[in-house]
Amino acid sequence: FYSKNLNEDRKLWIYVPDKTAFQNDKEKKYPVMFVLDGESHFYATVGLVQQLSQVNLNSIVPEMIIVGIENTNRFKDLTPKSNSQSPFETFLNSELIPFINDNYNAAPYRILVGHSLGGLLAINILKNQPDMFNAYLAIEPSMWFN
């Protein structure tokens, strides 16, 4: 995915539940989980969501689209610079979210998941732009930073 805001290509990892769902409904809309550090956390997140939404007819969490976002420079992307929106946050808000909404059966419910520096970014977005996502999961956020 080419980002004009970041002026670079970003590798995305995208899981769509209609490929593995018990009831395949092409019109069904799914919440979208955006996972920072996608190259590290994508497969585990997909496995957990599948286990909690599909295996043995579980419905602990809803089936959802999962978007893993690969980083090129974690400190550049995931650390807040000021109270203004960073280029990475602008990429999420004005490029990636609209792309997913336009190309996938996305419901109007978004979750941001970040670990470590990704958790720090999740906390920063929650603090400054709480409406960008409906839910936030900050796992061991690097609150020590700056």
PDB file of C-alpha atoms in Angstrom:
ATOM      1  CA  PHE A   1       0.000   0.000   0.000  1.00  0.00           C
ATOM      2  CA  TYR A   2       1.571   3.313  -1.027  1.00  0.00           C
ATOM      3  CA  SER A   3       1.092   6.144   1.467  1.00  0.00           C
ATOM      4  CA  LYS A   4       1.280   9.700   0.209  1.00  0.00           C
ATOM      5  CA  ASN A   5       1.500  10.984   3.791  1.00  0.00           C
ATOM      6  CA  LEU A   6       4.470   8.756   4.608  1.00  0.00           C
ATOM      7  CA  ASN A   7       5.884   8.887   1.075  1.00  0.00           C
ATOM      8  CA  GLU A   8       6.562   5.144   1.133  1.00  0.00           C
ATOM      9  CA  ASP A   9       5.087   1.706   0.602  1.00  0.00           C
ATOM     10  CA  ARG A  10       3.652  -0.078   3.623  1.00  0.00           C
ATOM     11  CA  LYS A  11       3.131  -3.803   3.759  1.00  0.00           C
ATOM     12  CA  LEU A  12      -0.304  -4.711   5.089  1.00  0.00           C
ATOM     13  CA  TRP A  13      -1.368  -8.115   6.397  1.00  0.00           C
ATOM     14  CA  ILE A  14      -5.130  -8.539   6.014  1.00  0.00           C
ATOM     15  CA  TYR A  15      -7.322 -11.351   7.323  1.00  0.00           C
ATOM     16  CA  VAL A  16     -10.954 -11.534   6.223  1.00  0.00           C
ATOM     17  CA  PRO A  17     -13.146 -13.904   8.260  1.00  0.00           C
ATOM     18  CA  ASP A  18     -15.457 -14.899   5.419  1.00  0.00           C
ATOM     19  CA  LYS A  19     -12.739 -17.304   4.238  1.00  0.00           C
ATOM     20  CA  THR A  20     -12.933 -19.374   7.441  1.00  0.00           C
ATOM     21  CA  ALA A  21     -16.387 -18.552   8.841  1.00  0.00           C
ATOM     22  CA  PHE A  22     -18.890 -21.316   9.518  1.00  0.00           C
ATOM     23  CA  GLN A  23     -21.571 -19.357   7.694  1.00  0.00           C
ATOM     24  CA  ASN A  24     -20.169 -17.648   4.637  1.00  0.00           C
ATOM     25  CA  ASP A  25     -22.178 -14.468   4.094  1.00  0.00           C
ATOM     26  CA  LYS A  26     -20.686 -12.217   1.407  1.00  0.00           C
ATOM     27  CA  GLU A  27     -22.772  -9.244   2.591  1.00  0.00           C
ATOM     28  CA  LYS A  28     -21.856  -9.455   6.276  1.00  0.00           C
ATOM     29  CA  LYS A  29     -20.055  -6.424   7.715  1.00  0.00           C
ATOM     30  CA  TYR A  30     -17.236  -7.010  10.168  1.00  0.00           C
ATOM     31  CA  PRO A  31     -15.572  -4.802  12.779  1.00  0.00           C
ATOM     32  CA  VAL A  32     -11.966  -4.027  11.887  1.00  0.00           C
ATOM     33  CA  MET A  33      -8.999  -4.546  14.198  1.00  0.00           C
ATOM     34  CA  PHE A  34      -5.886  -2.560  13.237  1.00  0.00           C
ATOM     35  CA  VAL A  35      -2.749  -4.177  14.674  1.00  0.00           C
ATOM     36  CA  LEU A  36       0.441  -2.131  14.919  1.00  0.00           C
ATOM     37  CA  ASP A  37       3.724  -4.005  14.375  1.00  0.00           C
ATOM     38  CA  GLY A  38       1.792  -6.330  12.094  1.00  0.00           C
ATOM     39  CA  GLU A  39       4.889  -8.249  11.097  1.00  0.00           C
ATOM     40  CA  SER A  40       5.251  -9.401  14.715  1.00  0.00           C
ATOM     41  CA  HIS A  41       1.671  -9.711  15.946  1.00  0.00           C
ATOM     42  CA  PHE A  42      -0.551 -10.532  12.951  1.00  0.00           C
ATOM     43  CA  TYR A  43      -0.600 -14.340  13.053  1.00  0.00           C
ATOM     44  CA  ALA A  44      -1.060 -14.568  16.824  1.00  0.00           C
ATOM     45  CA  THR A  45      -3.891 -12.022  16.705  1.00  0.00           C
ATOM     46  CA  VAL A  46      -5.656 -13.852  13.877  1.00  0.00           C
ATOM     47  CA  GLY A  47      -5.311 -17.136  15.782  1.00  0.00           C
ATOM     48  CA  LEU A  48      -6.754 -15.645  18.968  1.00  0.00           C
ATOM     49  CA  VAL A  49      -9.669 -14.005  17.167  1.00  0.00           C
ATOM     50  CA  GLN A  50     -10.432 -17.207  15.239  1.00  0.00           C
ATOM     51  CA  GLN A  51     -10.323 -19.225  18.480  1.00  0.00           C
ATOM     52  CA  LEU A  52     -12.641 -16.813  20.280  1.00  0.00           C
ATOM     53  CA  SER A  53     -15.052 -16.244  17.384  1.00  0.00           C
ATOM     54  CA  GLN A  54     -15.190 -19.468  15.337  1.00  0.00           C
ATOM     55  CA  VAL A  55     -13.618 -22.581  16.865  1.00  0.00           C
ATOM     56  CA  ASN A  56     -16.254 -24.858  18.451  1.00  0.00           C
ATOM     57  CA  LEU A  57     -18.867 -22.238  17.511  1.00  0.00           C
ATOM     58  CA  ASN A  58     -17.378 -19.739  19.974  1.00  0.00           C
ATOM     59  CA  SER A  59     -18.819 -16.244  19.963  1.00  0.00           C
ATOM     60  CA  ILE A  60     -16.815 -14.693  22.788  1.00  0.00           C
ATOM     61  CA  VAL A  61     -15.664 -11.983  20.378  1.00  0.00           C
ATOM     62  CA  PRO A  62     -17.198 -11.185  16.997  1.00  0.00           C
ATOM     63  CA  GLU A  63     -15.566 -12.306  13.791  1.00  0.00           C
ATOM     64  CA  MET A  64     -13.565  -9.386  12.465  1.00  0.00           C
ATOM     65  CA  ILE A  65     -11.285  -8.157   9.726  1.00  0.00           C
ATOM     66  CA  ILE A  66      -7.730  -7.874  11.005  1.00  0.00           C
ATOM     67  CA  VAL A  67      -5.274  -5.437   9.437  1.00  0.00           C
ATOM     68  CA  GLY A  68      -1.636  -5.797  10.431  1.00  0.00           C
ATOM     69  CA  ILE A  69       0.449  -2.724   9.652  1.00  0.00           C
ATOM     70  CA  GLU A  70       4.134  -3.361   9.107  1.00  0.00           C
ATOM     71  CA  ASN A  71       6.544  -0.727  10.382  1.00  0.00           C
ATOM     72  CA  THR A  72       9.574   0.626   8.579  1.00  0.00           C
ATOM     73  CA  ASN A  73      10.858   2.626  11.556  1.00  0.00           C
ATOM     74  CA  ARG A  74       9.125   2.002  14.879  1.00  0.00           C
ATOM     75  CA  PHE A  75      10.445   5.134  16.613  1.00  0.00           C
ATOM     76  CA  LYS A  76       9.428   7.357  13.702  1.00  0.00           C
ATOM     77  CA  ASP A  77       5.946   5.807  13.425  1.00  0.00           C
ATOM     78  CA  LEU A  78       4.959   5.005  16.966  1.00  0.00           C
ATOM     79  CA  THR A  79       6.319   7.782  19.193  1.00  0.00           C
ATOM     80  CA  PRO A  80       4.323  10.986  19.692  1.00  0.00           C
ATOM     81  CA  LYS A  81       6.050  14.175  18.600  1.00  0.00           C
ATOM     82  CA  SER A  82       3.662  16.802  19.983  1.00  0.00           C
ATOM     83  CA  ASN A  83      -0.039  17.380  20.414  1.00  0.00           C
ATOM     84  CA  SER A  84      -0.473  17.506  16.637  1.00  0.00           C
ATOM     85  CA  GLN A  85      -1.240  14.496  14.457  1.00  0.00           C
ATOM     86  CA  SER A  86       1.898  12.664  13.330  1.00  0.00           C
ATOM     87  CA  PRO A  87       2.367  11.596   9.698  1.00  0.00           C
ATOM     88  CA  PHE A  88       1.680   7.975  10.753  1.00  0.00           C
ATOM     89  CA  GLU A  89      -1.551   8.982  12.495  1.00  0.00           C
ATOM     90  CA  THR A  90      -2.568  10.928   9.378  1.00  0.00           C
ATOM     91  CA  PHE A  91      -1.786   7.814   7.304  1.00  0.00           C
ATOM     92  CA  LEU A  92      -4.080   5.757   9.550  1.00  0.00           C
ATOM     93  CA  ASN A  93      -6.901   8.294   9.600  1.00  0.00           C
ATOM     94  CA  SER A  94      -6.924   9.648   6.052  1.00  0.00           C
ATOM     95  CA  GLU A  95      -5.512   6.780   3.977  1.00  0.00           C
ATOM     96  CA  LEU A  96      -5.644   3.342   5.601  1.00  0.00           C
ATOM     97  CA  ILE A  97      -9.048   3.472   7.300  1.00  0.00           C
ATOM     98  CA  PRO A  98     -10.773   4.799   4.138  1.00  0.00           C
ATOM     99  CA  PHE A  99      -8.961   2.155   2.025  1.00  0.00           C
ATOM    100  CA  ILE A 100     -10.203  -0.661   4.262  1.00  0.00           C
ATOM    101  CA  ASN A 101     -13.732   0.802   4.356  1.00  0.00           C
ATOM    102  CA  ASP A 102     -13.812   1.071   0.556  1.00  0.00           C
ATOM    103  CA  ASN A 103     -12.364  -2.350  -0.253  1.00  0.00           C
ATOM    104  CA  TYR A 104     -13.633  -4.682   2.484  1.00  0.00           C
ATOM    105  CA  ASN A 105     -16.943  -5.411   4.221  1.00  0.00           C
ATOM    106  CA  ALA A 106     -16.034  -3.176   7.126  1.00  0.00           C
ATOM    107  CA  ALA A 107     -18.587  -2.350   9.787  1.00  0.00           C
ATOM    108  CA  PRO A 108     -18.359   1.120  11.314  1.00  0.00           C
ATOM    109  CA  TYR A 109     -16.480  -0.207  14.356  1.00  0.00           C
ATOM    110  CA  ARG A 110     -12.694  -0.004  14.600  1.00  0.00           C
ATOM    111  CA  ILE A 111     -10.230  -1.280  17.203  1.00  0.00           C
ATOM    112  CA  LEU A 112      -6.581  -0.221  17.517  1.00  0.00           C
ATOM    113  CA  VAL A 113      -4.131  -2.678  19.089  1.00  0.00           C
ATOM    114  CA  GLY A 114      -0.574  -1.770  19.971  1.00  0.00           C
ATOM    115  CA  HIS A 115       2.177  -3.326  22.058  1.00  0.00           C
ATOM    116  CA  SER A 116       5.110  -1.478  23.625  1.00  0.00           C
ATOM    117  CA  LEU A 117       5.711   1.595  21.425  1.00  0.00           C
ATOM    118  CA  GLY A 118       2.517   0.622  19.568  1.00  0.00           C
ATOM    119  CA  GLY A 119       0.710   0.767  22.916  1.00  0.00           C
ATOM    120  CA  LEU A 120       2.156   4.226  23.467  1.00  0.00           C
ATOM    121  CA  LEU A 121       0.752   5.348  20.121  1.00  0.00           C
ATOM    122  CA  ALA A 122      -2.629   3.801  20.964  1.00  0.00           C
ATOM    123  CA  ILE A 123      -2.707   5.773  24.248  1.00  0.00           C
ATOM    124  CA  ASN A 124      -1.685   8.958  22.409  1.00  0.00           C
ATOM    125  CA  ILE A 125      -4.436   8.564  19.791  1.00  0.00           C
ATOM    126  CA  LEU A 126      -6.979   7.770  22.523  1.00  0.00           C
ATOM    127  CA  LYS A 127      -5.950  10.926  24.377  1.00  0.00           C
ATOM    128  CA  ASN A 128      -5.855  13.297  21.410  1.00  0.00           C
ATOM    129  CA  GLN A 129      -8.230  11.789  18.829  1.00  0.00           C
ATOM    130  CA  PRO A 130     -10.519   9.407  20.722  1.00  0.00           C
ATOM    131  CA  ASP A 131     -13.046   9.172  17.895  1.00  0.00           C
ATOM    132  CA  MET A 132     -10.525   7.729  15.406  1.00  0.00           C
ATOM    133  CA  PHE A 133     -11.225   4.257  16.843  1.00  0.00           C
ATOM    134  CA  ASN A 134     -14.092   2.842  18.879  1.00  0.00           C
ATOM    135  CA  ALA A 135     -11.867   0.726  21.137  1.00  0.00           C
ATOM    136  CA  TYR A 136      -8.208   0.703  22.106  1.00  0.00           C
ATOM    137  CA  LEU A 137      -5.964  -2.069  23.395  1.00  0.00           C
ATOM    138  CA  ALA A 138      -2.603  -0.832  24.682  1.00  0.00           C
ATOM    139  CA  ILE A 139      -0.475  -3.816  25.733  1.00  0.00           C
ATOM    140  CA  GLU A 140       2.493  -2.889  27.909  1.00  0.00           C
ATOM    141  CA  PRO A 141       2.613   0.653  26.521  1.00  0.00           C
ATOM    142  CA  SER A 142       6.029   2.330  26.634  1.00  0.00           C
ATOM    143  CA  MET A 143       4.864   5.138  28.889  1.00  0.00           C
ATOM    144  CA  TRP A 144       8.491   5.802  29.826  1.00  0.00           C
ATOM    145  CA  PHE A 145       9.119   7.377  26.411  1.00  0.00           C
ATOM    146  CA  ASN A 146       9.659  11.168  26.365  1.00  0.00           C
TER     147      ASN A 146
END
